Coordinates of C-alpha atoms in Angstrom, one line a residue:
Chain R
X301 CA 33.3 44.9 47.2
X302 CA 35.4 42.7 45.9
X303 CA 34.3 40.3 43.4
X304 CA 33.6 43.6 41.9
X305 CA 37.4 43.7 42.1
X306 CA 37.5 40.8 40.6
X307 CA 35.7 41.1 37.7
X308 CA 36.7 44.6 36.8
X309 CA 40.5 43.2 36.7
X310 CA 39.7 39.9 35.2
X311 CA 37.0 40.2 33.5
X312 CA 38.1 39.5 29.5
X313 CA 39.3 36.0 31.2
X314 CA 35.4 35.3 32.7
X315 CA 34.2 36.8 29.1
X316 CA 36.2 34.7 27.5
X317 CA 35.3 31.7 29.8
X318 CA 31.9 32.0 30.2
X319 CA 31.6 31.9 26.0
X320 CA 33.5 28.6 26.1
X321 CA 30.9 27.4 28.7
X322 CA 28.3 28.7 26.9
X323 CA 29.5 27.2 23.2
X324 CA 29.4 23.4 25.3
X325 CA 26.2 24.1 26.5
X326 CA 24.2 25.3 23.6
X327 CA 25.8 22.7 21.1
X328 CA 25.3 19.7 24.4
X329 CA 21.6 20.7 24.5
X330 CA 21.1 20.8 20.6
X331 CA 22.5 17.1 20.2
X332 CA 21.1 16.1 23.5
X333 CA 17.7 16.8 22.3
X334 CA 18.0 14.5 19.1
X335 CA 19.6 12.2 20.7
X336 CA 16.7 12.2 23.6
X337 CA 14.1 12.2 21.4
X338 CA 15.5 9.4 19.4
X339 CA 16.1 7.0 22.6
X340 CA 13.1 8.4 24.0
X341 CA 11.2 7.5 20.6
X342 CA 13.1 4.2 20.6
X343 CA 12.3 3.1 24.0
X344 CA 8.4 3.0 23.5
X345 CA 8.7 0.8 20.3
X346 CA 7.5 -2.5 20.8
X347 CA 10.5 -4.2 19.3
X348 CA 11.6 -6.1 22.5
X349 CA 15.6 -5.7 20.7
X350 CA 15.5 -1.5 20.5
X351 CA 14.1 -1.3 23.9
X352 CA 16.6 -3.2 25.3
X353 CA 19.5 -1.3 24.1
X354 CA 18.0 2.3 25.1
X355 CA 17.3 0.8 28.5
X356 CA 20.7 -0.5 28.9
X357 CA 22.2 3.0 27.7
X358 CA 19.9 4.8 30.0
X359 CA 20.8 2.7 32.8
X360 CA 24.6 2.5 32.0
X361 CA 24.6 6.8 31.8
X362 CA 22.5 6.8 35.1
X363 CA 24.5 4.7 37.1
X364 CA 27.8 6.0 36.6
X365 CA 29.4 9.7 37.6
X366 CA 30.0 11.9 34.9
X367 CA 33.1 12.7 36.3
X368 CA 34.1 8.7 35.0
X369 CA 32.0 9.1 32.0
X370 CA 34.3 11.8 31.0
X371 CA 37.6 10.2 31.5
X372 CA 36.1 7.2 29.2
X373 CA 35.1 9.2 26.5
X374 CA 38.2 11.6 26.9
X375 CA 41.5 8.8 27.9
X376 CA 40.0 6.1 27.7
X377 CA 38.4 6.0 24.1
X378 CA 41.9 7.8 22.8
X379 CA 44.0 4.9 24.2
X380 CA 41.4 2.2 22.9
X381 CA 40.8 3.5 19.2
X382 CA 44.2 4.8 18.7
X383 CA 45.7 1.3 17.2
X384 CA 42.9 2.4 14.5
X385 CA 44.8 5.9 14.3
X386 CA 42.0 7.2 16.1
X387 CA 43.0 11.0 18.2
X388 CA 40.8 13.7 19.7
X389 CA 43.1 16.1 18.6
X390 CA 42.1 16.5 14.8
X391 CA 38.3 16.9 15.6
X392 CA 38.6 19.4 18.1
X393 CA 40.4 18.0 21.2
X394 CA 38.9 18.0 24.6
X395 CA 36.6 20.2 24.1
X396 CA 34.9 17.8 21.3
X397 CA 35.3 15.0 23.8
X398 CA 33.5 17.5 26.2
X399 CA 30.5 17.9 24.3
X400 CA 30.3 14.4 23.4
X401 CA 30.1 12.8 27.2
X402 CA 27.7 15.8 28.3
X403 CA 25.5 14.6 25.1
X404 CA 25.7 10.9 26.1
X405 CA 24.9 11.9 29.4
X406 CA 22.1 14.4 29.1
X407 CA 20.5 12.4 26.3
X408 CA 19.8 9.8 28.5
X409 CA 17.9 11.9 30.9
X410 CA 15.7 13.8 27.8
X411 CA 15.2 10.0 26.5
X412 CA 13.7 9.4 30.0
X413 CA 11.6 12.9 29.9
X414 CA 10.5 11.8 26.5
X415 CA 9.4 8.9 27.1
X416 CA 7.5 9.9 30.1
X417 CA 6.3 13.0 28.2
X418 CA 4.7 10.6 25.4
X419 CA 3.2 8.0 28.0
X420 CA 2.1 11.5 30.0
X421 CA -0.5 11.7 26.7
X422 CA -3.9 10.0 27.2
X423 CA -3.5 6.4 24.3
X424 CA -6.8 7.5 23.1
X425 CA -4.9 10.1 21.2
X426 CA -3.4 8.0 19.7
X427 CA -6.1 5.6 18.7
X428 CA -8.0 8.5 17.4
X429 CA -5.4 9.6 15.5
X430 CA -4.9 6.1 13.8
X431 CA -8.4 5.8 13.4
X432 CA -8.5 8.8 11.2
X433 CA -5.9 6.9 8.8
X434 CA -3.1 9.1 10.0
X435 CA 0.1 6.8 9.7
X436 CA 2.2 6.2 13.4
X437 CA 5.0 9.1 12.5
X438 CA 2.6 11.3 11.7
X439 CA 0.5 10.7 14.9
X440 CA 3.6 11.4 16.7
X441 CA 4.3 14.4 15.1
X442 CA 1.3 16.5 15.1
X443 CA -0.8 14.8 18.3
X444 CA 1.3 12.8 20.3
X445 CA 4.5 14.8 20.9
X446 CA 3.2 18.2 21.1
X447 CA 0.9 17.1 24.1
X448 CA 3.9 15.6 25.3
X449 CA 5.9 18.8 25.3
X450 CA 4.1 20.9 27.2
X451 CA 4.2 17.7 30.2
X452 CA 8.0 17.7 29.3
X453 CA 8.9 21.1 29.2
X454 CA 9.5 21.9 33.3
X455 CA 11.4 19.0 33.0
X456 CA 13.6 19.7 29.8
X457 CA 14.4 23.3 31.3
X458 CA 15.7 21.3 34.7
X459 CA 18.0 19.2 32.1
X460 CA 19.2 21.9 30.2
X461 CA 20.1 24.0 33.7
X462 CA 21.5 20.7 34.8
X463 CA 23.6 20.6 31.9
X464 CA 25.0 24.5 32.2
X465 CA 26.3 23.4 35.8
X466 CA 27.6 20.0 34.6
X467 CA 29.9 21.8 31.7
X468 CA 31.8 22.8 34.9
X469 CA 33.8 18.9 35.2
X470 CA 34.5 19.1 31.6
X471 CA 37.7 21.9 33.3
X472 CA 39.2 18.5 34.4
X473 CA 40.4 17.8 31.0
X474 CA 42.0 21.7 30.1
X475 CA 39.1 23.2 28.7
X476 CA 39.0 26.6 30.2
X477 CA 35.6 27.2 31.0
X478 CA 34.4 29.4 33.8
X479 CA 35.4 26.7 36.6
X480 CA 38.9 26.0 35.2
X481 CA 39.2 29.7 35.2
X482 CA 38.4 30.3 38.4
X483 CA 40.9 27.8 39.3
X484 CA 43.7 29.4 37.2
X485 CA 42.4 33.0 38.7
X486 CA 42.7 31.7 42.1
X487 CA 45.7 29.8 42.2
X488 CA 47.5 33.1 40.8
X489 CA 46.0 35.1 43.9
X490 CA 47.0 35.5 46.9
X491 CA 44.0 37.1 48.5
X492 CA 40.4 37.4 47.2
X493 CA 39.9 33.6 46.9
X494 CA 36.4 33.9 47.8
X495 CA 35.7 36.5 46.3
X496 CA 37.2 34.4 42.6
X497 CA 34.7 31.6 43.2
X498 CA 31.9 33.7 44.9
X499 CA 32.1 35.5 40.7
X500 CA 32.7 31.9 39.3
X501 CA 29.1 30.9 41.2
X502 CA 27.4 34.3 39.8
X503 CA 28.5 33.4 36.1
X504 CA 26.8 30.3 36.6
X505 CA 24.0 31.8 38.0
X506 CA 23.0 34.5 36.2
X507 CA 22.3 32.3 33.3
X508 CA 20.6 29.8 35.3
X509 CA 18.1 31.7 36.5
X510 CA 17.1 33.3 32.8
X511 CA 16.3 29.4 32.2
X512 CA 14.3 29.1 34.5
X513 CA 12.2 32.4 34.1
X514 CA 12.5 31.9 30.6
X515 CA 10.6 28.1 31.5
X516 CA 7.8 29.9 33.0
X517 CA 7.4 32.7 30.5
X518 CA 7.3 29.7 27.2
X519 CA 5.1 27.3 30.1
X520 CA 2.9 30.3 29.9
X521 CA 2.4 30.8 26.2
X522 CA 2.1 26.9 25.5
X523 CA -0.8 26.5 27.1
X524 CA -3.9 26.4 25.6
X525 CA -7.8 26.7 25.8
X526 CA -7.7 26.6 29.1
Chain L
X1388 CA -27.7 -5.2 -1.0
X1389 CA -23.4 -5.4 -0.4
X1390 CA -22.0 -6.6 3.0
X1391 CA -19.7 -3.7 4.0
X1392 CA -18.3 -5.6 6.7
X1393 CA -18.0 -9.0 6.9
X1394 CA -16.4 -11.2 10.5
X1395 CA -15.7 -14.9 10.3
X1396 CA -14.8 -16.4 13.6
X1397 CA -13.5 -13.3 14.8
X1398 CA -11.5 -14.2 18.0
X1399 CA -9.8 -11.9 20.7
X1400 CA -7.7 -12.7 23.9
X1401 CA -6.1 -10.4 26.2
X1402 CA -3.5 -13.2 27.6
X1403 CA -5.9 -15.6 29.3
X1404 CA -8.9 -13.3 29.4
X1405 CA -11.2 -14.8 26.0
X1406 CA -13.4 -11.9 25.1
X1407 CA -14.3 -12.4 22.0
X1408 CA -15.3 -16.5 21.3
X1409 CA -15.8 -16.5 17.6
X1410 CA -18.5 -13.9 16.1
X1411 CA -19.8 -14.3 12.8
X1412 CA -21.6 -11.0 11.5
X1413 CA -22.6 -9.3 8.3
X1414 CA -23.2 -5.8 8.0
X1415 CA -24.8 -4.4 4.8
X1416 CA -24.2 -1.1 3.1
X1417 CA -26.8 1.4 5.0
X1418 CA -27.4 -0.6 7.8
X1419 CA -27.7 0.7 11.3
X1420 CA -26.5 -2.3 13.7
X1421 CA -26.4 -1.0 17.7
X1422 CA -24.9 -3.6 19.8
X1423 CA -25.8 -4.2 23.5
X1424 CA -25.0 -6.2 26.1
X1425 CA -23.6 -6.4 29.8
X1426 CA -20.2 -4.5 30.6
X1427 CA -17.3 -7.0 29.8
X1428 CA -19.5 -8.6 26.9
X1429 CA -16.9 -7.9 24.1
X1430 CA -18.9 -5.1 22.4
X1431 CA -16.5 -2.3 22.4
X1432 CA -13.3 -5.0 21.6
X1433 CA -15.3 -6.1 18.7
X1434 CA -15.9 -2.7 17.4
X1435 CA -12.3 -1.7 17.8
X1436 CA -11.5 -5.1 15.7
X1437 CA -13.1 -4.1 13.1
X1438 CA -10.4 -0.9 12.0
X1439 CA -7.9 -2.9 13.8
X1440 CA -7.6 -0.6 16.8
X1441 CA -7.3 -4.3 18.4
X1442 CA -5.0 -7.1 16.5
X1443 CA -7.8 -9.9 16.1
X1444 CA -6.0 -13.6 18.2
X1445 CA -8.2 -15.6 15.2
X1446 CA -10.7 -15.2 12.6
X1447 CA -10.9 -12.8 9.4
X1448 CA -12.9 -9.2 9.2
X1449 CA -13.9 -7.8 5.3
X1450 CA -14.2 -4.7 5.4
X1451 CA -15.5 -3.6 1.7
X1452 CA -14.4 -6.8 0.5
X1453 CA -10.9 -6.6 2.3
X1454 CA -9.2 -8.8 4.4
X1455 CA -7.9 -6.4 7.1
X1456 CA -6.3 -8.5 9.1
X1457 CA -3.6 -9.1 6.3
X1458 CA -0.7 -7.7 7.0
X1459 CA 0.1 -6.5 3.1
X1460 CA -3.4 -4.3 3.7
X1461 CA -2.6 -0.6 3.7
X1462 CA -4.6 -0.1 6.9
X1463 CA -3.9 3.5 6.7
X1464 CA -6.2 3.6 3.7
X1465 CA -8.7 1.7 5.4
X1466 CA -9.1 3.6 8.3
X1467 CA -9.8 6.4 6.0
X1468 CA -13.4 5.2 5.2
X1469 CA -13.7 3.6 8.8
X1470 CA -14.8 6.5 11.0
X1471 CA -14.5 6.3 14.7
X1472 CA -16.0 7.9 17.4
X1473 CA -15.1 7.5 20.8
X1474 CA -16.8 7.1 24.6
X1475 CA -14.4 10.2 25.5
X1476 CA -13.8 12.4 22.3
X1477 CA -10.4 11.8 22.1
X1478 CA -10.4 15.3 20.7
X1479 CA -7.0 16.8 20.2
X1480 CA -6.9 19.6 22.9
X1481 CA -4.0 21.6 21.7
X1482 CA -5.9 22.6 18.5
X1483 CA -9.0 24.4 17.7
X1484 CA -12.1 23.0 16.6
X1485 CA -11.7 23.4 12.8
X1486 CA -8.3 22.4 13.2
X1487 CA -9.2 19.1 15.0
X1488 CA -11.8 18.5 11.4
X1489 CA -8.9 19.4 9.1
X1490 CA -6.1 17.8 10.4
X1491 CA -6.4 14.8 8.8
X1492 CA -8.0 15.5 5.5
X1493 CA -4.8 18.2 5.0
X1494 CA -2.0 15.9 6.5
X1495 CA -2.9 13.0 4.2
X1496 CA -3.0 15.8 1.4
X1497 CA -6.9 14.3 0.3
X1498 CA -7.9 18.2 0.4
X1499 CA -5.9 21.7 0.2
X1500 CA -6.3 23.9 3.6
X1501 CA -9.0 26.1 2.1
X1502 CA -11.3 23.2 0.2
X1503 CA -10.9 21.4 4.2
X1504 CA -11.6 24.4 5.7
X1505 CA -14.8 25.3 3.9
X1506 CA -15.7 21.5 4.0
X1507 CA -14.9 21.4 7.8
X1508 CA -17.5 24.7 8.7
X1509 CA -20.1 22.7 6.3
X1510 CA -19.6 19.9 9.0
X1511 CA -19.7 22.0 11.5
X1512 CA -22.7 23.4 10.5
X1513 CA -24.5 19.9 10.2
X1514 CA -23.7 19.1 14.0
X1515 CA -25.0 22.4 14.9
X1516 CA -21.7 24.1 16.2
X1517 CA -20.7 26.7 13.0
X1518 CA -19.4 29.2 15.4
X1519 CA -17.2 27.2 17.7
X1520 CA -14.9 26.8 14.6
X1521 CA -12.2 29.0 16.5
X1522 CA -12.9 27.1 20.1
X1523 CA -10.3 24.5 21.8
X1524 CA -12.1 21.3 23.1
X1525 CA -11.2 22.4 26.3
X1526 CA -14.1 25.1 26.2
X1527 CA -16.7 23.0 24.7
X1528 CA -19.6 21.3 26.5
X1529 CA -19.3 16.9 26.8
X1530 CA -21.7 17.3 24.2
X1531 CA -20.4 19.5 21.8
X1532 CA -17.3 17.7 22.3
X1533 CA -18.5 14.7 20.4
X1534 CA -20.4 16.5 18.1
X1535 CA -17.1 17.4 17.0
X1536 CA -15.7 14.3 17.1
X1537 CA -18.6 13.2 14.7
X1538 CA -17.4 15.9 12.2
X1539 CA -13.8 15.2 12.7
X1540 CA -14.7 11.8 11.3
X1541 CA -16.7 12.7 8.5
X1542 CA -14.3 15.2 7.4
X1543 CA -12.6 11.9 5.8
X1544 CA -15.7 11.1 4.0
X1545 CA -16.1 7.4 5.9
X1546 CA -18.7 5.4 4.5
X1547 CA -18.9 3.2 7.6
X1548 CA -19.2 5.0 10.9
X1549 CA -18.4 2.9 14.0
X1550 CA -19.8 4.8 17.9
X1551 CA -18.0 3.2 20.8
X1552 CA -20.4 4.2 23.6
X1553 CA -20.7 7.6 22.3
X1554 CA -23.2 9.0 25.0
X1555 CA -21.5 7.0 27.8
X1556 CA -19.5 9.8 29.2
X1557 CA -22.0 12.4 28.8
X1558 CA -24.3 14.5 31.0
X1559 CA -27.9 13.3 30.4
X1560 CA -29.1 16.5 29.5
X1561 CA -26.3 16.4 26.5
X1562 CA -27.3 12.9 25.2
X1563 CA -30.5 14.0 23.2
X1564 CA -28.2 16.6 21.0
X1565 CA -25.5 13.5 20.0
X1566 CA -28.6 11.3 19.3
X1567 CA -29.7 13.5 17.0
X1568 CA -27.1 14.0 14.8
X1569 CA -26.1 10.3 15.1
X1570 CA -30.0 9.7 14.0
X1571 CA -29.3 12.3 10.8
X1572 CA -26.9 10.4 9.8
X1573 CA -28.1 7.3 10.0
X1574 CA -31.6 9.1 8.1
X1575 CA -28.9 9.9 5.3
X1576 CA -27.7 6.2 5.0
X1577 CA -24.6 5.9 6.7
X1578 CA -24.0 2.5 7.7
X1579 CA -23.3 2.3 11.3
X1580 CA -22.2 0.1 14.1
X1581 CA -23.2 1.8 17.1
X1582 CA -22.3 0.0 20.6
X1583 CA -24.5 1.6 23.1
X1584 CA -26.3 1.6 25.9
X1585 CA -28.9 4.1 24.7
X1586 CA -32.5 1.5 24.2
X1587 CA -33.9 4.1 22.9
X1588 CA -32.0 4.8 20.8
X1589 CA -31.5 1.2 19.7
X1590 CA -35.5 0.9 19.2
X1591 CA -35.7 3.8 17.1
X1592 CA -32.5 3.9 14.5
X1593 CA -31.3 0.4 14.7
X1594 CA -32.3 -2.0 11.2
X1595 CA -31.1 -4.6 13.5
X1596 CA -30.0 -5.0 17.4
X1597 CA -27.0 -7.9 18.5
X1598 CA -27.3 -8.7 22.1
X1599 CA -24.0 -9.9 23.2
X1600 CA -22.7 -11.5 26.2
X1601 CA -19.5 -13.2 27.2
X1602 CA -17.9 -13.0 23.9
X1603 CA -20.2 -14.5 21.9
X1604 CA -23.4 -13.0 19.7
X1605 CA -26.4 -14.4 21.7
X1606 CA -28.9 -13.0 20.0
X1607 CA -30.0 -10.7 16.9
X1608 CA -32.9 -9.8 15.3
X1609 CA -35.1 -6.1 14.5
X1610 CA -35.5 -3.9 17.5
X1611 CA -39.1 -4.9 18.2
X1612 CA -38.0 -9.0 17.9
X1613 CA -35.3 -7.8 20.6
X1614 CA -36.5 -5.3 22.9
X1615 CA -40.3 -6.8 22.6
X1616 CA -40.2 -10.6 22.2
X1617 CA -36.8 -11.1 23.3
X1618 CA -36.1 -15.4 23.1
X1619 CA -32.8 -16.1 25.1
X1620 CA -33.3 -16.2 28.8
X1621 CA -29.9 -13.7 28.9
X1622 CA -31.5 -11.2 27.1
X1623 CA -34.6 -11.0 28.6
X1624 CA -32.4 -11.0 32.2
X1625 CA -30.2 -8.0 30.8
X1626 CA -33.2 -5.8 29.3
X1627 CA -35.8 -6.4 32.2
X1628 CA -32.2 -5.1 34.5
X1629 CA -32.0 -1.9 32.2
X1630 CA -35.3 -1.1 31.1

């Protein structure tokens, strides 16, 4: 069969890709979830200001492409901020700039499944929480938000799969992840073009799908007293 | 004896809706007050004033000599001596039992997790539901539900207890078992605000019964003035509809 072909003969390039897709992904999802739970946090405050701002973020991420969103951050933010010597180059290059846009972008969308997660939990958690003399942070903490996890979780799982696909655009600016190296495999081949991006798909989805097993394994073990 | 809570003119709007009109009440230290009244009379909004669950529109509430509607009040601290009890538990489902009693005594570091522990089984024990300890609310009865919620609240050692409707949501078979540990308390001299619809209840445990309607106190007096010579033409309309 041949994408067994083709991974048998190319296969240090797809190892080699697959970790650099793998590196944006895991550091994406890390800063994506503090950034989402911040905006997210931010967004139910009653200070009319705060709310503003995340909304206007979360609608300015949600109604571009990422695609766009990536030649901002990448050209267009180098050409802007470079009067103030500013270059990607020193801190890591496109792959930096990479990381950053996926983390604007997917922070947006946990801020929106935090948010929901928290308004998902019944106020009279809350209230009794308060009532108890428990300050609002801590109310948060240890009531609010893990109630709100498990609601959030399905969700958070489809954002982080989400993410592992989207790393695939960050190829238009050089990094070679598993997409830009299926392009480089199969613009050096003259057959077995199919069979490059049929293996390209299967990297992606091979770790895809221990996501979402892994969702329902955790959605398992979270619940409780049921 | 000292007023434990003290309104002046209390006031509350939700945007055009007035529901409370201005209530002047004093509460003294052991008292048992139950207030009743129509659905929409302000009741539960004045009971949820009183630890500032609700942001009073005008007016000033003392509770223990405090002003809590000031801002510089550490209503934190307050709330700590306010226990609350709820019309649906508000338990926190994703812990256990004795977890849901030492929460808050732990987190706000007024106990260590043994001293809570051993003091939340002693509470446990007073409501009746010592080996539940290990339970999640989910796989408790209504009743033994806000049983718990009772201990949860006097893990923090309140010295004013405040029932929002505590037997509203409750099967009538599980009412009796709530009244009775609400009445040992209230045997031990708790002072408590109890908003109820429970006559019984009222007759039996109250010091003192408010009748309110549309915002305003209409009228107050000992269980038997109330529920046996009622005066106001409202009251006697509202008991003669539930009694």
């Amino acid at each position: 069969m041949s994408i067994i072909n083709v991974i048998s003969q190319s296969y240090p390039s797809f190892l080699a890709a697959l970790l650099e897709t793998v590196k944006m992904t895991i550091l994406t999802l890390v800063f994506a979830t503090l950034l989402g739970t911040i905006i997210g946090l931010l967004s139910i405050s009653k200070i009319k200001p705060l709310k503003f701002i995340t909304t206007l973020y979360i609608d300015i991420i949600r109604g571009t492409p990422l695609l766009v969103q990536i030649f901002v951050v990448y050209y267009g933010v180098a050409q802007a901020f470079k009067p103030m010597g500013f270059s990607w180059n020193p801190i890591g290059g496109a792959f930096t700039a990479g990381v950053v846009t996926l983390t604007l972008n997917a922070g947006a969308y946990m801020a929106e499944i935090v948010r929901g997660g928290i308004e998902s939990v019944d106020k009279g958690q809350m209230e009794a929480a308060r009532s108890l003399g428990l300050p609002y942070g801590r109310s948060m903490l240890k009531i609010i938000l893990p109630q709100a996890f498990r609601t959030m979780l399905p969700s958070i799982i489809n954002q982080f799969i989400i993410t592992l696909k989207d790393t695939s655009l960050i190829s238009v600016i050089g990094i070679r992840e598993l997409t830009y190296n299926g392009k480089v495999l199969a613009a050096n081949a003259v057959t077995m073009v199919m069979a490059i991006w049929l293996t390209v798909a299967l990297f992606y989805l091979i770790p895809c799908t221990i996501l979402s097993k892994s969702a329902k394994v955790i959605e398992k073990k979270v619940a409780y007293g049921k | 004896m000292e007023n434990k809570i003290v309104t002046k003119g209390l006031k509350k709007s939700f945007g055009q809706l007035d529901v409370l009109r201005g209530i002047d009440l004093k509460i003294a230290e052991r008292e048992v007050l139950c207030l009743i009244g129509p659905s929409g009379s302000g009741k539960s909004t004045f009971l949820r004033c009183l630890n500032r669950l609700e942001t009073i529109t005008d007016g000033e509430v003392f509770v223990h000599g405090e002003n809590i509607t000031d801002k510089k009040v550490d209503i934190n601290k307050m709330r700590e001596k306010i226990g609350m009890v709820f019309q649906h538990f508000n338990l926190f489902p994703h812990l256990t039992v004795i977890k849901n009693i030492t929460l808050a005594p732990t987190e706000l570091k007024i106990m260590d997790k043994e001293a809570a522990k051993a003091n939340g089984l002693k509470l446990l024990k007073r409501v009746g539901l010592e080996d539940k300890a290990d339970a999640y609310p989910g796989q408790l009865s209504g009743g033994q539900k806000q049983r718990v919620a009772i201990a949860r609240s006097l893990a923090m050692n309140p010295d004013i207890m405040l029932f929002d409707e505590p037997t509203s949501a409750l099967d009538p078979e599980m009412v009796g078992e709530v009244l009775d540990v609400m009445k040992k308390l209230a045997a031990e001299g708790m002072t408590m605000v109890v908003v109820t619809h429970e006559m019984g209840f009222a007759r039996e445990v109250a010091d003192r019964v408010i009748f309110m309607d549309d915002g305003l106190i209409v009228e107050e007096g000992t269980p038997e003035e109330i529920f046996s010579h009622p005066k106001e033409p409202r009251t006697i309309d509202f008991l003669n509809k539930v009694l």
